[in-house]
XYZ file of C-alpha atoms in Angstrom:
357
model
C 22.540 -128.555 -184.047
C 23.431 -131.165 -186.472
C 23.827 -134.621 -184.738
C 27.391 -136.255 -184.693
C 28.444 -139.869 -185.180
C 31.659 -141.100 -183.173
C 32.630 -145.093 -183.550
C 35.599 -146.273 -181.588
C 36.497 -148.633 -178.626
C 34.590 -146.685 -175.718
C 36.871 -147.365 -172.666
C 36.795 -148.180 -170.133
C 35.534 -150.964 -171.963
C 37.103 -152.982 -174.992
C 34.111 -153.019 -177.550
C 34.003 -150.884 -180.337
C 30.844 -148.997 -180.348
C 28.900 -146.422 -182.269
C 27.528 -143.419 -180.287
C 25.594 -140.243 -181.172
C 25.455 -136.491 -180.233
C 22.616 -134.535 -180.291
C 21.875 -131.501 -178.103
C 25.350 -131.803 -176.506
C 24.426 -135.575 -175.190
C 25.429 -139.259 -176.062
C 23.023 -141.277 -177.350
C 23.238 -145.334 -178.181
C 20.635 -145.762 -180.636
C 21.188 -144.392 -184.560
C 20.508 -140.975 -185.427
C 19.724 -140.416 -189.340
C 21.333 -137.934 -190.841
C 24.569 -137.512 -188.533
C 27.948 -136.553 -189.527
C 30.644 -139.207 -188.543
C 33.682 -136.920 -186.910
C 35.382 -140.107 -185.585
C 35.313 -143.676 -187.061
C 37.697 -145.936 -185.817
C 40.359 -145.634 -182.673
C 39.643 -145.138 -178.801
C 36.889 -142.866 -177.179
C 37.586 -141.833 -173.292
C 35.785 -139.567 -171.314
C 37.108 -136.180 -171.178
C 39.550 -135.779 -168.732
C 39.362 -134.337 -164.937
C 41.698 -131.881 -163.091
C 40.277 -132.779 -159.544
C 42.833 -130.206 -158.116
C 43.048 -126.639 -160.113
C 43.071 -122.954 -159.351
C 41.136 -121.306 -162.412
C 41.966 -117.575 -161.055
C 45.416 -117.795 -159.511
C 48.641 -116.723 -161.198
C 52.470 -116.655 -160.025
C 51.515 -113.302 -158.399
C 48.170 -114.084 -156.875
C 44.522 -113.660 -158.179
C 44.103 -112.600 -161.805
C 41.554 -110.912 -164.166
C 38.589 -112.849 -165.528
C 40.161 -112.567 -168.660
C 43.456 -114.759 -167.417
C 40.940 -117.051 -165.918
C 39.593 -117.835 -168.764
C 42.979 -118.373 -170.774
C 43.840 -120.680 -167.889
C 40.550 -122.646 -168.533
C 41.089 -122.505 -172.475
C 44.736 -124.208 -171.841
C 43.364 -127.128 -169.397
C 40.749 -127.571 -172.569
C 42.923 -127.835 -175.479
C 44.998 -130.460 -173.139
C 41.923 -132.274 -173.045
C 40.904 -131.641 -169.638
C 37.325 -131.054 -169.751
C 36.324 -131.162 -166.258
C 37.327 -129.018 -163.296
C 37.223 -129.193 -159.554
C 38.469 -125.819 -158.868
C 39.825 -126.444 -155.305
C 39.597 -122.679 -154.161
C 40.189 -119.214 -156.176
C 39.963 -115.365 -154.878
C 37.954 -114.241 -157.787
C 34.259 -115.407 -158.906
C 34.550 -117.577 -161.769
C 31.126 -118.034 -162.312
C 30.971 -115.692 -165.470
C 33.499 -118.621 -166.839
C 30.626 -121.792 -166.166
C 28.115 -119.792 -168.433
C 30.782 -119.934 -171.876
C 30.007 -123.325 -173.614
C 33.718 -123.316 -174.867
C 35.324 -123.659 -171.957
C 35.669 -126.840 -169.442
C 33.017 -127.526 -166.932
C 33.886 -125.714 -163.659
C 33.448 -127.168 -160.100
C 33.717 -124.439 -157.921
C 34.901 -124.464 -153.906
C 34.663 -120.784 -153.341
C 37.449 -119.536 -151.057
C 40.331 -120.844 -149.333
C 39.609 -120.532 -145.687
C 42.446 -120.069 -143.691
C 44.140 -118.245 -140.478
C 45.855 -114.961 -140.851
C 49.582 -115.312 -142.020
C 49.271 -119.214 -142.257
C 48.459 -119.288 -146.209
C 49.859 -117.405 -149.480
C 48.743 -113.940 -149.108
C 45.517 -112.582 -151.138
C 44.412 -115.911 -151.782
C 42.391 -117.285 -148.714
C 39.453 -115.785 -146.413
C 41.383 -115.572 -142.804
C 39.642 -116.038 -139.700
C 40.635 -114.522 -137.016
C 39.251 -116.562 -134.723
C 39.422 -120.504 -135.093
C 35.707 -120.648 -133.855
C 34.509 -118.693 -136.790
C 35.270 -121.678 -139.095
C 31.752 -123.407 -139.054
C 30.285 -120.237 -139.885
C 32.398 -119.511 -142.692
C 32.409 -122.778 -143.898
C 28.185 -122.143 -144.295
C 29.109 -119.249 -146.392
C 31.202 -120.690 -149.038
C 29.382 -124.067 -149.138
C 26.166 -121.848 -150.293
C 28.767 -119.814 -152.554
C 30.378 -122.821 -154.167
C 29.198 -125.662 -156.208
C 29.259 -128.194 -153.641
C 32.679 -128.264 -151.944
C 34.615 -126.283 -149.141
C 38.378 -125.743 -149.194
C 40.237 -125.593 -146.095
C 43.703 -124.950 -145.354
C 44.499 -127.822 -142.933
C 48.151 -127.144 -142.012
C 50.794 -124.431 -143.089
C 54.129 -123.213 -141.639
C 53.721 -121.498 -138.117
C 56.756 -119.280 -137.844
C 56.862 -119.774 -134.199
C 57.177 -123.111 -134.147
C 59.267 -122.958 -137.263
C 57.574 -125.974 -138.713
C 54.106 -127.343 -140.351
C 51.650 -127.114 -138.011
C 47.726 -127.314 -137.759
C 45.330 -124.432 -138.138
C 41.943 -125.763 -136.666
C 41.228 -127.878 -133.593
C 39.597 -131.255 -134.017
C 36.384 -129.869 -132.247
C 36.149 -126.942 -134.453
C 36.994 -129.206 -137.467
C 34.209 -131.461 -136.748
C 31.250 -128.971 -136.066
C 32.638 -127.135 -139.301
C 32.464 -130.459 -141.550
C 29.149 -131.392 -140.094
C 28.137 -128.087 -141.002
C 29.130 -128.392 -144.651
C 27.446 -131.903 -144.776
C 24.158 -130.712 -143.308
C 24.395 -128.067 -146.681
C 24.963 -130.740 -148.952
C 28.624 -129.884 -149.622
C 31.769 -131.686 -149.393
C 34.611 -130.400 -147.742
C 38.510 -130.665 -148.649
C 41.549 -129.556 -146.920
C 45.365 -128.943 -147.795
C 47.504 -130.810 -145.674
C 51.560 -131.176 -145.957
C 52.656 -132.329 -142.644
C 51.581 -135.255 -140.479
C 50.045 -133.087 -137.635
C 47.064 -132.363 -139.116
C 45.783 -135.446 -140.745
C 44.076 -137.255 -137.840
C 41.836 -134.867 -136.528
C 41.154 -133.966 -140.230
C 40.151 -137.656 -141.121
C 38.470 -138.255 -137.906
C 35.862 -135.410 -138.070
C 34.741 -137.159 -141.433
C 36.639 -134.845 -143.992
C 35.689 -135.812 -147.640
C 39.221 -135.373 -149.468
C 42.471 -134.654 -148.342
C 44.764 -132.562 -151.337
C 48.502 -133.532 -151.020
C 48.823 -136.056 -148.181
C 52.072 -136.196 -147.900
C 52.738 -136.963 -144.509
C 50.077 -139.536 -144.270
C 50.729 -142.367 -141.951
C 49.570 -146.396 -142.425
C 47.415 -145.899 -139.634
C 45.458 -142.875 -141.339
C 45.941 -144.125 -144.793
C 43.728 -147.198 -143.158
C 40.982 -144.773 -141.801
C 40.643 -143.030 -144.996
C 40.279 -146.486 -146.728
C 37.822 -147.409 -144.239
C 35.908 -144.041 -144.603
C 36.111 -143.630 -148.107
C 38.119 -140.419 -147.555
C 39.664 -139.468 -150.966
C 43.069 -138.154 -151.789
C 44.248 -136.123 -154.327
C 48.247 -136.038 -154.235
C 49.215 -133.605 -156.909
C 52.479 -135.015 -157.562
C 53.897 -132.511 -159.608
C 53.444 -129.946 -157.326
C 55.271 -132.409 -154.786
C 58.288 -131.850 -157.304
C 58.159 -128.473 -155.973
C 59.434 -129.171 -152.358
C 63.098 -129.513 -152.711
C 62.910 -126.010 -153.929
C 60.650 -124.751 -150.844
C 62.910 -126.062 -148.857
C 65.922 -124.453 -150.334
C 64.457 -120.895 -149.877
C 63.392 -121.540 -146.333
C 66.903 -120.400 -144.817
C 65.243 -118.932 -141.968
C 63.264 -122.448 -141.273
C 65.844 -125.565 -140.940
C 63.495 -127.727 -139.456
C 60.668 -126.997 -141.865
C 62.973 -127.050 -144.784
C 64.378 -130.452 -143.854
C 60.671 -131.697 -143.269
C 59.825 -130.600 -146.717
C 62.763 -132.637 -148.022
C 61.671 -135.552 -146.168
C 57.981 -135.148 -147.354
C 59.185 -135.154 -151.176
C 60.996 -138.361 -150.546
C 58.212 -140.436 -148.643
C 55.540 -139.169 -151.507
C 55.802 -141.715 -154.205
C 55.387 -144.820 -151.696
C 52.476 -142.733 -149.595
C 50.468 -142.722 -152.767
C 51.363 -146.277 -153.812
C 50.071 -147.819 -150.105
C 47.285 -145.732 -150.315
C 46.094 -147.672 -153.346
C 47.172 -150.473 -152.097
C 45.021 -149.936 -149.393
C 41.732 -149.140 -151.404
C 41.846 -145.512 -150.622
C 39.818 -143.469 -153.735
C 42.721 -141.536 -155.502
C 41.968 -139.149 -158.080
C 44.606 -136.535 -160.504
C 44.979 -133.224 -159.826
C 48.015 -130.749 -160.634
C 47.326 -127.802 -158.632
C 47.388 -125.565 -161.477
C 47.758 -121.877 -160.893
C 50.587 -120.437 -159.027
C 53.632 -122.452 -159.352
C 52.324 -125.141 -161.917
C 51.146 -124.438 -165.211
C 47.862 -125.250 -166.579
C 47.504 -127.945 -169.179
C 49.598 -130.529 -167.444
C 47.024 -133.112 -166.087
C 48.605 -135.782 -168.203
C 51.819 -135.161 -166.567
C 49.830 -136.063 -163.385
C 48.526 -139.373 -164.639
C 51.999 -140.508 -165.887
C 52.966 -139.622 -162.424
C 50.287 -141.725 -160.469
C 51.696 -144.317 -162.764
C 54.946 -143.977 -161.678
C 53.924 -144.207 -158.263
C 52.280 -147.241 -158.487
C 48.919 -147.254 -160.306
C 48.786 -149.431 -163.049
C 47.792 -147.434 -166.420
C 44.210 -148.161 -165.973
C 44.317 -146.915 -162.330
C 46.146 -143.741 -163.617
C 43.778 -143.227 -166.387
C 40.615 -143.784 -164.460
C 41.827 -141.146 -161.975
C 42.017 -138.367 -164.432
C 38.896 -139.599 -166.248
C 36.158 -141.861 -165.917
C 36.872 -142.565 -162.400
C 37.317 -139.127 -160.953
C 33.964 -138.154 -163.252
C 31.903 -140.381 -161.173
C 33.430 -139.360 -158.168
C 32.045 -135.425 -159.043
C 28.859 -136.531 -160.187
C 29.402 -136.911 -163.618
C 28.749 -140.077 -166.035
C 31.041 -141.846 -168.335
C 29.692 -141.911 -172.346
C 26.396 -143.765 -171.589
C 23.037 -143.269 -172.982
C 22.231 -139.874 -172.034
C 25.911 -138.535 -170.627
C 27.158 -134.873 -171.281
C 29.242 -135.381 -174.831
C 32.471 -134.795 -173.202
C 34.940 -136.971 -174.581
C 38.201 -137.480 -176.347
C 39.148 -139.537 -179.190
C 42.723 -141.257 -180.196
C 44.113 -143.101 -182.544
C 45.819 -145.811 -180.000
C 44.894 -147.216 -176.829
C 45.917 -144.858 -173.763
C 45.783 -148.008 -171.291
C 48.490 -149.211 -173.457
C 50.683 -146.120 -173.258
C 49.709 -142.875 -171.271
C 51.187 -140.611 -173.396
C 48.953 -140.913 -176.166
C 46.698 -138.853 -174.020
C 49.080 -136.050 -175.040
C 47.584 -136.373 -178.789
C 43.797 -136.672 -179.212
C 42.532 -136.535 -182.427
C 39.179 -134.883 -181.464
C 38.394 -133.111 -178.353
C 34.372 -132.849 -177.857
C 32.725 -130.677 -175.517
C 29.312 -129.988 -174.705
C 28.417 -132.368 -177.801
C 30.675 -129.710 -180.119
C 34.137 -130.378 -182.006
C 36.702 -127.974 -179.973
C 39.776 -129.394 -180.872
């Protein structure tokens, strides 16, 4: 493979540096005969969508071919690493394709009957089955397991937790013993104390977070992926929930408080990362919209950029643009730390050391 050469300000630093790429890896010492593909500007570790669903469409599960198209859309928008937060199809063949983003799989959502979107999750008739199901998904996935923490309970007419606290503690301990981390979909308030107290590693959405739970997450290092562009759908969900007025009012209230919740979490020191919830109601390729939304919610531009790039990469076990790092990067003419909309127009996209855009 031909060696490549790039020169630019390597973010998150401020120094202009030379990088070389050989066999898909970054090198920081000169490689004779390398072909220059970037000369000037800014170099950024590839974007990360920390909450994405490759394999889910508006009507539920999709074919592997459509899932590949979803991943291509994300790649072409600069997302080169995806934490797939639950998929009903086996996307392992996509991980073998060198032209697609790196995908970290969470297996299938673990839910209860009639307590999540049909056809997406693995429904457990008895909550006590959760630890065994977590062990199965930990073996099937890539170090992450996804729980449905709450959903509408039609008998109650509002959001309600799916799992008892003692079962959660056992299930999360089971995942940790297997070397896996656990995350959970949560909209409302009631499920959050039990999940965080049980040692969960991440909360998805988290719109019902209180100050006390935020403080506990900060103490424990529990991450938050708020998916703000998905939360923008809450008023529409409420509009359609005519049979459940309490639930509709709750969703409107959660939507109204989402920005302040994220700002408080950031201020408290909770690790916050960018995720779109693409698949279903959110189109793929919108990671930049989420980064911008995090900035509007109170993150500095550099914090928001880190949440969708080098910070998220580190959280998921990947490095930035250092000696030996995977050569997954974007090049820009302008500094995206000064204007996040710069992220919408990379001059080069490099994935696994190959120029793909």
